[in-house]
mmCIF file of C-alpha atoms in Angstrom:
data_model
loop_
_atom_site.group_PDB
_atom_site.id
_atom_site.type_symbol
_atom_site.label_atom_id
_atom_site.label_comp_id
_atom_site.label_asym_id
_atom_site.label_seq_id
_atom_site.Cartn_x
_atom_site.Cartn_y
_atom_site.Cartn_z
ATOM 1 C CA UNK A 848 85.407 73.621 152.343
ATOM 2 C CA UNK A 849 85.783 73.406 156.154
ATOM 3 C CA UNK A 850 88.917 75.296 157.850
ATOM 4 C CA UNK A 851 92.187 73.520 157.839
ATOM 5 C CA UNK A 852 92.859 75.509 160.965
ATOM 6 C CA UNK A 853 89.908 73.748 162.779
ATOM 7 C CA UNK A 854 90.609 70.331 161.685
ATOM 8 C CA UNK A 855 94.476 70.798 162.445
ATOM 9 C CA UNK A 856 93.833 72.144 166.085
ATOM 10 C CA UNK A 857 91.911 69.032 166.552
ATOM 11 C CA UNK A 858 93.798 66.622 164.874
ATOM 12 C CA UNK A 859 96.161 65.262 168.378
ATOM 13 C CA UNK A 860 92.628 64.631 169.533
ATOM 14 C CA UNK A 861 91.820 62.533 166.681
ATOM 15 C CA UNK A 862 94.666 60.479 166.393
ATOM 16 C CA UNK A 863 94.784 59.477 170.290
ATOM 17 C CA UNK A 864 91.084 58.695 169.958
ATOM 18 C CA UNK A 865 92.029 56.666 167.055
ATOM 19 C CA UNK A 866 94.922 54.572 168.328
ATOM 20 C CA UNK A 867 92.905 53.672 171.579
ATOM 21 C CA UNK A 868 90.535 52.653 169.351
ATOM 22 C CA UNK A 869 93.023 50.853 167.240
ATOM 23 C CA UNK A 870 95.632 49.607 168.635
ATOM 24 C CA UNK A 871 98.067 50.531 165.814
ATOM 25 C CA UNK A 872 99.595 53.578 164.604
ATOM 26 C CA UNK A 873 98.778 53.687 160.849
ATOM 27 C CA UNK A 874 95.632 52.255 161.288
ATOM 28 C CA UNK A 875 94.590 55.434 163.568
ATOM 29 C CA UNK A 876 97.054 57.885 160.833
ATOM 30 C CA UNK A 877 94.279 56.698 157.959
ATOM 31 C CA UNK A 878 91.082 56.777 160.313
ATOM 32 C CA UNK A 879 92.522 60.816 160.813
ATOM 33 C CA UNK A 880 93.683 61.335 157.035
ATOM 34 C CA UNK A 881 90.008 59.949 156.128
ATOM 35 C CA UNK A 882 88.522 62.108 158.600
ATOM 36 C CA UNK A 883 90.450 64.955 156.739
ATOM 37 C CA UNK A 884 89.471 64.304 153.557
ATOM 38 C CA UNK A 885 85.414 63.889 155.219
ATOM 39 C CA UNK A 886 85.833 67.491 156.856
ATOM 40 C CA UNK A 887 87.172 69.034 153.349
ATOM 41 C CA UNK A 888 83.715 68.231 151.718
ATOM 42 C CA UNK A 889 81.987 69.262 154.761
ATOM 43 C CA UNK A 890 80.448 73.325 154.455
ATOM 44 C CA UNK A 891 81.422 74.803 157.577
ATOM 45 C CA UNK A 892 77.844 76.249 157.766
ATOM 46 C CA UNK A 893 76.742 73.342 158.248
ATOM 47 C CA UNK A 894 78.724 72.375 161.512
ATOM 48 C CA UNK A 895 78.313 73.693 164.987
ATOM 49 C CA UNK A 896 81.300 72.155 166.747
ATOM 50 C CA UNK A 897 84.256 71.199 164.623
ATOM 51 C CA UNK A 898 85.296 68.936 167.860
ATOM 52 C CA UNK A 899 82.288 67.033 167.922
ATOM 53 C CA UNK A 900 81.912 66.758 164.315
ATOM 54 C CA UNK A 901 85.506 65.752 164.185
ATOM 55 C CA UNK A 902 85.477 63.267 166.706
ATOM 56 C CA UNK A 903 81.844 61.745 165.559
ATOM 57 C CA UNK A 904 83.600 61.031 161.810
ATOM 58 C CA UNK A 905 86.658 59.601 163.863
ATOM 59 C CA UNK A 906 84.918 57.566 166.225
ATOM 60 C CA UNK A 907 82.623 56.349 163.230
ATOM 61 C CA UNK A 908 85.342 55.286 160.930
ATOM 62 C CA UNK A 909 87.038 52.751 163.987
ATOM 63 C CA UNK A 910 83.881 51.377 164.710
ATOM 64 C CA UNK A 911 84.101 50.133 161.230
ATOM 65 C CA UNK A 912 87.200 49.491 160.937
ATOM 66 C CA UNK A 913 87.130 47.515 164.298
ATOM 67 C CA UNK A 914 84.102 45.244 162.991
ATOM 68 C CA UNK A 915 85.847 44.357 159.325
ATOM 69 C CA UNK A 916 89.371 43.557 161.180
ATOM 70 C CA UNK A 917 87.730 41.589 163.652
ATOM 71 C CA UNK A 918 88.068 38.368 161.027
ATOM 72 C CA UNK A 919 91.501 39.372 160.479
ATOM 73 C CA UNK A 920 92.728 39.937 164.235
ATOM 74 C CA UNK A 921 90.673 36.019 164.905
ATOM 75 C CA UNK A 922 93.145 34.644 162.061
ATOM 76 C CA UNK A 923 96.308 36.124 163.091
ATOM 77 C CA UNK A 924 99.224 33.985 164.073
ATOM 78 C CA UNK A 925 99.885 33.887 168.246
ATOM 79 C CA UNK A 926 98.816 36.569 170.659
ATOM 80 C CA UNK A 927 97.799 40.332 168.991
ATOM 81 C CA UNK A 928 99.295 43.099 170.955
ATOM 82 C CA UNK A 929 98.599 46.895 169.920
ATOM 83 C CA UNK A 930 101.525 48.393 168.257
ATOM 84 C CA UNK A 931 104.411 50.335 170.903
ATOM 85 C CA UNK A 932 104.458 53.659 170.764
ATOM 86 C CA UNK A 933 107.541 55.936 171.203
ATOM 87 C CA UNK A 934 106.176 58.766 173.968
ATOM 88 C CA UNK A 935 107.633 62.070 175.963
ATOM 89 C CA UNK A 936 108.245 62.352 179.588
ATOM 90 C CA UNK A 937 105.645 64.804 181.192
ATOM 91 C CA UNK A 938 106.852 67.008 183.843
ATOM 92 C CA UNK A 939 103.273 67.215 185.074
ATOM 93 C CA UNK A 940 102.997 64.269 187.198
ATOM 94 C CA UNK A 941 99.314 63.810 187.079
ATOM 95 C CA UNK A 942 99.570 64.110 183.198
ATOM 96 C CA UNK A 943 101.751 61.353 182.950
ATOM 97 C CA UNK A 944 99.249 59.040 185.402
ATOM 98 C CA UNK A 945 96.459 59.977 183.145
ATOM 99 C CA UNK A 946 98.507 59.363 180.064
ATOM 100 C CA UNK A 947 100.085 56.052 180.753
ATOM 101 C CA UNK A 948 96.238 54.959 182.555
ATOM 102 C CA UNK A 949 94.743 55.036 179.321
ATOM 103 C CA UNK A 950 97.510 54.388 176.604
ATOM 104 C CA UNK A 951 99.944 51.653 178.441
ATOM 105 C CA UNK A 952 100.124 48.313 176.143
ATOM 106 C CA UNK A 953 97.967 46.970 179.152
ATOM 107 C CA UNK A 954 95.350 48.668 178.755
ATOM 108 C CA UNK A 955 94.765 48.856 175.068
ATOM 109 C CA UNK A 956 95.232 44.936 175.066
ATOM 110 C CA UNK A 957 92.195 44.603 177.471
ATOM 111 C CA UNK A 958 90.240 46.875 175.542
ATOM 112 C CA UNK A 959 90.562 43.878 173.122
ATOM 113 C CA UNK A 960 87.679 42.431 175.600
ATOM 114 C CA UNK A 961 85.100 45.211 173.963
ATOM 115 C CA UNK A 962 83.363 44.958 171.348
ATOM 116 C CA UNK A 963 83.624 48.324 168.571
ATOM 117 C CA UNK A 964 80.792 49.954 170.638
ATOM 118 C CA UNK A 965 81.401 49.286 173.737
ATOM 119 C CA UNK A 966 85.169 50.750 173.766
ATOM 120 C CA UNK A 967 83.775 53.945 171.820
ATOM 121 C CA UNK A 968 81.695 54.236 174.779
ATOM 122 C CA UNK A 969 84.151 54.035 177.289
ATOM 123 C CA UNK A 970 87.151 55.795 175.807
ATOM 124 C CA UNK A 971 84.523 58.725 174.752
ATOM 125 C CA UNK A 972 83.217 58.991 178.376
ATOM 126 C CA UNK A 973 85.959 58.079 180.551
ATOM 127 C CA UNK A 974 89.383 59.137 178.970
ATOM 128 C CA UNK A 975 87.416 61.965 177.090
ATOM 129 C CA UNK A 976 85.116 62.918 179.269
ATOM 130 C CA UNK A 977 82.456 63.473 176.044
ATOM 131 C CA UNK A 978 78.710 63.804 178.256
ATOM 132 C CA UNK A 979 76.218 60.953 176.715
ATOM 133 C CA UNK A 980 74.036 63.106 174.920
ATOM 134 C CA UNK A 981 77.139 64.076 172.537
ATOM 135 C CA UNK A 982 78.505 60.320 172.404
ATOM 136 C CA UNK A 983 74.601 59.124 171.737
ATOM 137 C CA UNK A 984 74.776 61.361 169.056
ATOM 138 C CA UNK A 985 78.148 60.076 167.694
ATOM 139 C CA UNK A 986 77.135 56.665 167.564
ATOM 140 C CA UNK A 987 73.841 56.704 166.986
ATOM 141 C CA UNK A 988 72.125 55.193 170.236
ATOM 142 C CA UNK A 989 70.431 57.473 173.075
ATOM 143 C CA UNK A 990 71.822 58.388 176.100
ATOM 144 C CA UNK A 991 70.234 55.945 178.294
ATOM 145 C CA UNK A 992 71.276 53.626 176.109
ATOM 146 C CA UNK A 993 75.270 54.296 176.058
ATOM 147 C CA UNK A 994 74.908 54.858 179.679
ATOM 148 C CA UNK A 995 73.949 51.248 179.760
ATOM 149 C CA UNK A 996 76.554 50.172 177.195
ATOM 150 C CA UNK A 997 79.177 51.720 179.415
ATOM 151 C CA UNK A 998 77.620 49.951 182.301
ATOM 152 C CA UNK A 999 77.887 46.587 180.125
ATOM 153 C CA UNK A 1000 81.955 47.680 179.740
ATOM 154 C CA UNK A 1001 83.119 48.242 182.769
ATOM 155 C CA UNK A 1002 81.428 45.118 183.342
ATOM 156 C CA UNK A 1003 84.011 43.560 181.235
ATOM 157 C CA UNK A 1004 86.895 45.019 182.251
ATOM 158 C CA UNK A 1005 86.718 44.580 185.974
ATOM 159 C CA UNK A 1006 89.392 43.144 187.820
ATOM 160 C CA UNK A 1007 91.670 43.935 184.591
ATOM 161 C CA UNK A 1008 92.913 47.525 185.405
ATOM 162 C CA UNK A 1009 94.387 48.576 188.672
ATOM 163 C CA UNK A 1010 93.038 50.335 191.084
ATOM 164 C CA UNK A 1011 96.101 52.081 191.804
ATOM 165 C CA UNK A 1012 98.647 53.465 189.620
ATOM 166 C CA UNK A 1013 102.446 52.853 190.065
ATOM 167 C CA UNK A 1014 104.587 55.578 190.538
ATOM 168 C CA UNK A 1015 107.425 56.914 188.229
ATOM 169 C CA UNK A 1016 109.873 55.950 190.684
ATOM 170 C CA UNK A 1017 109.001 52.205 191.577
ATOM 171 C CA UNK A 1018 108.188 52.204 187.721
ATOM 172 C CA UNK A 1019 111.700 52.987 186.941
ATOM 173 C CA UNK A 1020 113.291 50.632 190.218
ATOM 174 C CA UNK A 1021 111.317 47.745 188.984
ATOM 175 C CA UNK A 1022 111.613 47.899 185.056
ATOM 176 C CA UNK A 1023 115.905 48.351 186.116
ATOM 177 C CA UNK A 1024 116.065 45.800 188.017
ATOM 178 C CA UNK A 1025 114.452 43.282 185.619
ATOM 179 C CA UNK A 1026 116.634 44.456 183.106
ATOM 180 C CA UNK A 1027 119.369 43.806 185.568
ATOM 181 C CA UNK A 1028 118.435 40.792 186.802
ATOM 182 C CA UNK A 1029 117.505 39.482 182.673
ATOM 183 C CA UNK A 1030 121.087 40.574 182.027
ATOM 184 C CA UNK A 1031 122.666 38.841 184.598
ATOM 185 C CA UNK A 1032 120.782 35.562 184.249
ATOM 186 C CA UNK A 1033 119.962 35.745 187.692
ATOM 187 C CA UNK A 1034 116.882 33.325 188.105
ATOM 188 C CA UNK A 1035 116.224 34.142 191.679
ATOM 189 C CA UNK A 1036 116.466 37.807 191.082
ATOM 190 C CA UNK A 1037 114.225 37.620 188.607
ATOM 191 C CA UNK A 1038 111.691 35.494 190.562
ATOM 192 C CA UNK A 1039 111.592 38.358 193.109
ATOM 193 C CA UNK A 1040 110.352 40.560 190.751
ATOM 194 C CA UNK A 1041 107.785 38.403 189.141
ATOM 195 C CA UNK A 1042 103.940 37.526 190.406
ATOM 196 C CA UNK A 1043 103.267 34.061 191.019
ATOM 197 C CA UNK A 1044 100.307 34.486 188.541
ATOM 198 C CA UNK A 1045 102.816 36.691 186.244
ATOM 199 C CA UNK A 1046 101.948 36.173 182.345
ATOM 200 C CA UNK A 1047 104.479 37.006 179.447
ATOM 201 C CA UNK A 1048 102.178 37.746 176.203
ATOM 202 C CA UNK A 1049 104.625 38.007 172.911
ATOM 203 C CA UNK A 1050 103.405 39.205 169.516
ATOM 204 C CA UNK A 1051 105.478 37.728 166.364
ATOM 205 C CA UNK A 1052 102.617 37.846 164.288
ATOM 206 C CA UNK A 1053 104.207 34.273 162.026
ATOM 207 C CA UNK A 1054 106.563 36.733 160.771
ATOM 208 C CA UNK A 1055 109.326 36.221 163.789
ATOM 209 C CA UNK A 1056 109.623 33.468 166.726
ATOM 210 C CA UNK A 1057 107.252 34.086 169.162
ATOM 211 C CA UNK A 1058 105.324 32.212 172.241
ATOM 212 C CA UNK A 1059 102.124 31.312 170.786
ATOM 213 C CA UNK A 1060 100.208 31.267 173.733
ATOM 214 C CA UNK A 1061 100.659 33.434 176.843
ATOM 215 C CA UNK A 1062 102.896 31.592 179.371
ATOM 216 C CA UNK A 1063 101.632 32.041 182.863
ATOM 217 C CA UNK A 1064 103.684 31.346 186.611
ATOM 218 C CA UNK A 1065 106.695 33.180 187.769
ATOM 219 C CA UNK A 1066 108.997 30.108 187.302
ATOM 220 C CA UNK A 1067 107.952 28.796 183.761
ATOM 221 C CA UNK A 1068 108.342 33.045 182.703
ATOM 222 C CA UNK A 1069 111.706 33.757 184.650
ATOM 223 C CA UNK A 1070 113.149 30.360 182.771
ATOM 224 C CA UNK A 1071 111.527 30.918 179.469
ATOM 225 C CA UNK A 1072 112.973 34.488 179.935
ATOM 226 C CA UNK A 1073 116.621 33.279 180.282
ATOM 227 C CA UNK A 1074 116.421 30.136 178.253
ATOM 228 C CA UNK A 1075 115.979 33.206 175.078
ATOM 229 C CA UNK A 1076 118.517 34.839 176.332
ATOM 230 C CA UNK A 1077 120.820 31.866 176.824
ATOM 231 C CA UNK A 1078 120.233 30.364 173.371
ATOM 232 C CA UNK A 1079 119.509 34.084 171.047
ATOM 233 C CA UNK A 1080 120.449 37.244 172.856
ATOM 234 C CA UNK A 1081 123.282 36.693 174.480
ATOM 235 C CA UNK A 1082 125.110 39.783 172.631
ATOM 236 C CA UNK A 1083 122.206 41.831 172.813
ATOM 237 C CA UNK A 1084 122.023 45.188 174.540
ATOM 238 C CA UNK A 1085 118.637 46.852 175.580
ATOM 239 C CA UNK A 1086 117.812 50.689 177.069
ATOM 240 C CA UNK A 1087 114.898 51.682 178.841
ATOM 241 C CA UNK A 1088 112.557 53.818 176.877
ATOM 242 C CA UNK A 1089 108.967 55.667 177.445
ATOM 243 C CA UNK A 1090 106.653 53.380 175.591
ATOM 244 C CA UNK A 1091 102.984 54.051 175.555
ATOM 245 C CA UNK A 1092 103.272 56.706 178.437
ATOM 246 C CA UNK A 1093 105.307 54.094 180.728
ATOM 247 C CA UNK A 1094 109.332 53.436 181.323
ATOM 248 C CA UNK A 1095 109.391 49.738 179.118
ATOM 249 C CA UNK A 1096 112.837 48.263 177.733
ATOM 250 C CA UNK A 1097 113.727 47.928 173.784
ATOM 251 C CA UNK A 1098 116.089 45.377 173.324
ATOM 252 C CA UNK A 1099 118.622 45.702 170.226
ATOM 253 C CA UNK A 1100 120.513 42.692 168.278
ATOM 254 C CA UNK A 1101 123.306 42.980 165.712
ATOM 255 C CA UNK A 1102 122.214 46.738 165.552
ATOM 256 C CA UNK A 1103 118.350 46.016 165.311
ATOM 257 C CA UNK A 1104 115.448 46.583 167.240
ATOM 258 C CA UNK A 1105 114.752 42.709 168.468
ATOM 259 C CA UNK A 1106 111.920 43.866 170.483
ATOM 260 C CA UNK A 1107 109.925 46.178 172.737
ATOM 261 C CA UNK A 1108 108.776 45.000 175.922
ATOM 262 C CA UNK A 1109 106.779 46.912 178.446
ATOM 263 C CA UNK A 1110 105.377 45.752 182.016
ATOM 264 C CA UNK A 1111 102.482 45.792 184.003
ATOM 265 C CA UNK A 1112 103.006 46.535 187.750
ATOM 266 C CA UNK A 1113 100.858 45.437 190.067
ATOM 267 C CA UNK A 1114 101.848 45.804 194.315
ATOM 268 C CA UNK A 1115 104.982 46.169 193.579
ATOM 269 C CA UNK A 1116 105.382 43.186 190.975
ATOM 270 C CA UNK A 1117 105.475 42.811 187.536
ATOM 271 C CA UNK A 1118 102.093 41.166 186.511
ATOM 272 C CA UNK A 1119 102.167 41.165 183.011
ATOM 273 C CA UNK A 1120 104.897 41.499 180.127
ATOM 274 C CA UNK A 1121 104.155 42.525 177.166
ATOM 275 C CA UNK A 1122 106.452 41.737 174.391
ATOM 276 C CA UNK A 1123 106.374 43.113 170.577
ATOM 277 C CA UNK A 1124 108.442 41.042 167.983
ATOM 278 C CA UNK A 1125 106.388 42.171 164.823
ATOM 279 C CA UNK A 1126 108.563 43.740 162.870
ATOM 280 C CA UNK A 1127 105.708 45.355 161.258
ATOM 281 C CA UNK A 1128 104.785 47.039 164.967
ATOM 282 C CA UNK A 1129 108.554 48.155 165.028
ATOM 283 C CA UNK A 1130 108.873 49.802 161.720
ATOM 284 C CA UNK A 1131 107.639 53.195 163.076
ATOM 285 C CA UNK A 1132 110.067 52.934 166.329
ATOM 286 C CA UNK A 1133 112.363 52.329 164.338
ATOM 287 C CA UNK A 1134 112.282 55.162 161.785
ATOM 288 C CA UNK A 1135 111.755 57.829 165.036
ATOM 289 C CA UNK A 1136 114.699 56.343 166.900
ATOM 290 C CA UNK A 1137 117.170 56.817 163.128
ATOM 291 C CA UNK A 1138 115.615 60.218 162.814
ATOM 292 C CA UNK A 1139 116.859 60.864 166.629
ATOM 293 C CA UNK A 1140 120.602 60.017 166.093
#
């Protein structure tokens, strides 16, 4: 049997490939309990780098996993977003840019433009850093060849990340003042904040109300926004909160998480909302924020 040492060392590597992968928290906790149960029936003679090996198994199993939920994910009800993730502060500021670059609701939901390969690939090379002859041998393709699928992926995500990253500070300025501005029911406040292009994206998954479709414009958002608040949450209270590596907003009714919503900031507007009603995506928030009080 292969060390539990090794495979616990490596184990926050596993899981973060595995939610980028994924989208979802215990989706990426059974890729890495699967992984564990692989590596127990492995002879550690027989592997030269428990990373690699690790990390192959890991990558392997959410390639799969990624092609059988693809039917699913095509029959679910309104917009799929990844599941929120409660996350720490860093004190190292180029930590936290690298963090939230790679694991902001944003960017996992555009990663939803790749197919299984193609975001192994890229989240193996580029938030890894993994050389191609060690992804080739991963995924089974040569290096020239994931050189080319990463070629083919960028491709498909151009235009969709920013160039350049906000800042803590106007992250925090901007995120308060939309929560002010919601709050208030101040429609021109709210418009100042906004893109023209702006698009709200909410995920009830048919189990809560939630916009089917996204809803694009500034004005159509910034009413829609305070139309729900008008009509459903006018007693609700909400706190900003690190989700997914960036400052977001969870918004609480009659003692309940209602939902999470985090924002992508783009010259100094918000660009994109992001809003989780699942209460399936909320379960795990949920338990971590009881365990904190």
């Amino acid at each position: 049997m292969s060390s539990l040492d090794d495979f616990n060392h490596h184990r926050p590597l596993l899981f973060s490939i595995a939610y980028r992968m994924l989208g979802t928290v215990t989706d990426a906790e059974d890729m890495v309990q699967e992984t564990f149960l692989r590596w127990q029936q492995t002879a550690s003679s027989t592997v030269r780098s428990a990373k690699t090996y690790l990390t192959t198994i890991t990558t392997r199993l959410c390639i799969d996993h990624l092609r059988s939920a693809r039917v699913q994910r095509e029959q679910y009800v309104g917009t799929w977003l990844p599941e929120p993730m409660l996350t720490q502060q860093s004190e190292n500021s180029t930590d936290l840019m690298e963090l939230a670059d790679s694991l902001s609701i944003a960017f996992l939901t555009v990663m939803e433009r790749l197919s299984p390969i193609e975001r192994a690939v890229f989240l193996l090379r580029d938030v890894f850093e993994y050389d191609y002859d060690e992804i080739g041998q991963m995924i089974g393709k040569s290096p020239t060849n994931c050189r080319q699928i990463l070629r083919r992926a960028k491709q498909h995500l151009a235009d969709q990340r920013p160039r350049f990253p906000v800042s803590r500070p106007q992250q925090k300025q901007i995120t308060a003042q939309f929560l002010d501005a919601s709050t208030k029911g101040d429609l021109q406040d709210l418009l100042l904040l906004l893109a023209k292009d702006v698009t709200f994206c909410s995920d009830g998954g048919g189990k809560v109300v939630a916009a089917l479709k996204p809803i694009h414009g500034a004005v159509k958002v910034a009413r829609m926004l305070l139309a729900i608040r008008r009509k459903w949450l006018l007693n609700s209270v909400s706190h900003l909160a690190d989700i997914n590596g960036q400052l977001g907003m969870i918004q609480y009714l009659d003692g309940r998480i209602h939902s999470v919503m985090t924002f992508e900031i783009v010259d100094g507007c918000i660009q994109s909302i992001y809003s989780v009603r699942n209460p399936e995506k909320l379960e795990r928030i949920c338990q971590e924020i009881s365990l904190e009080k």
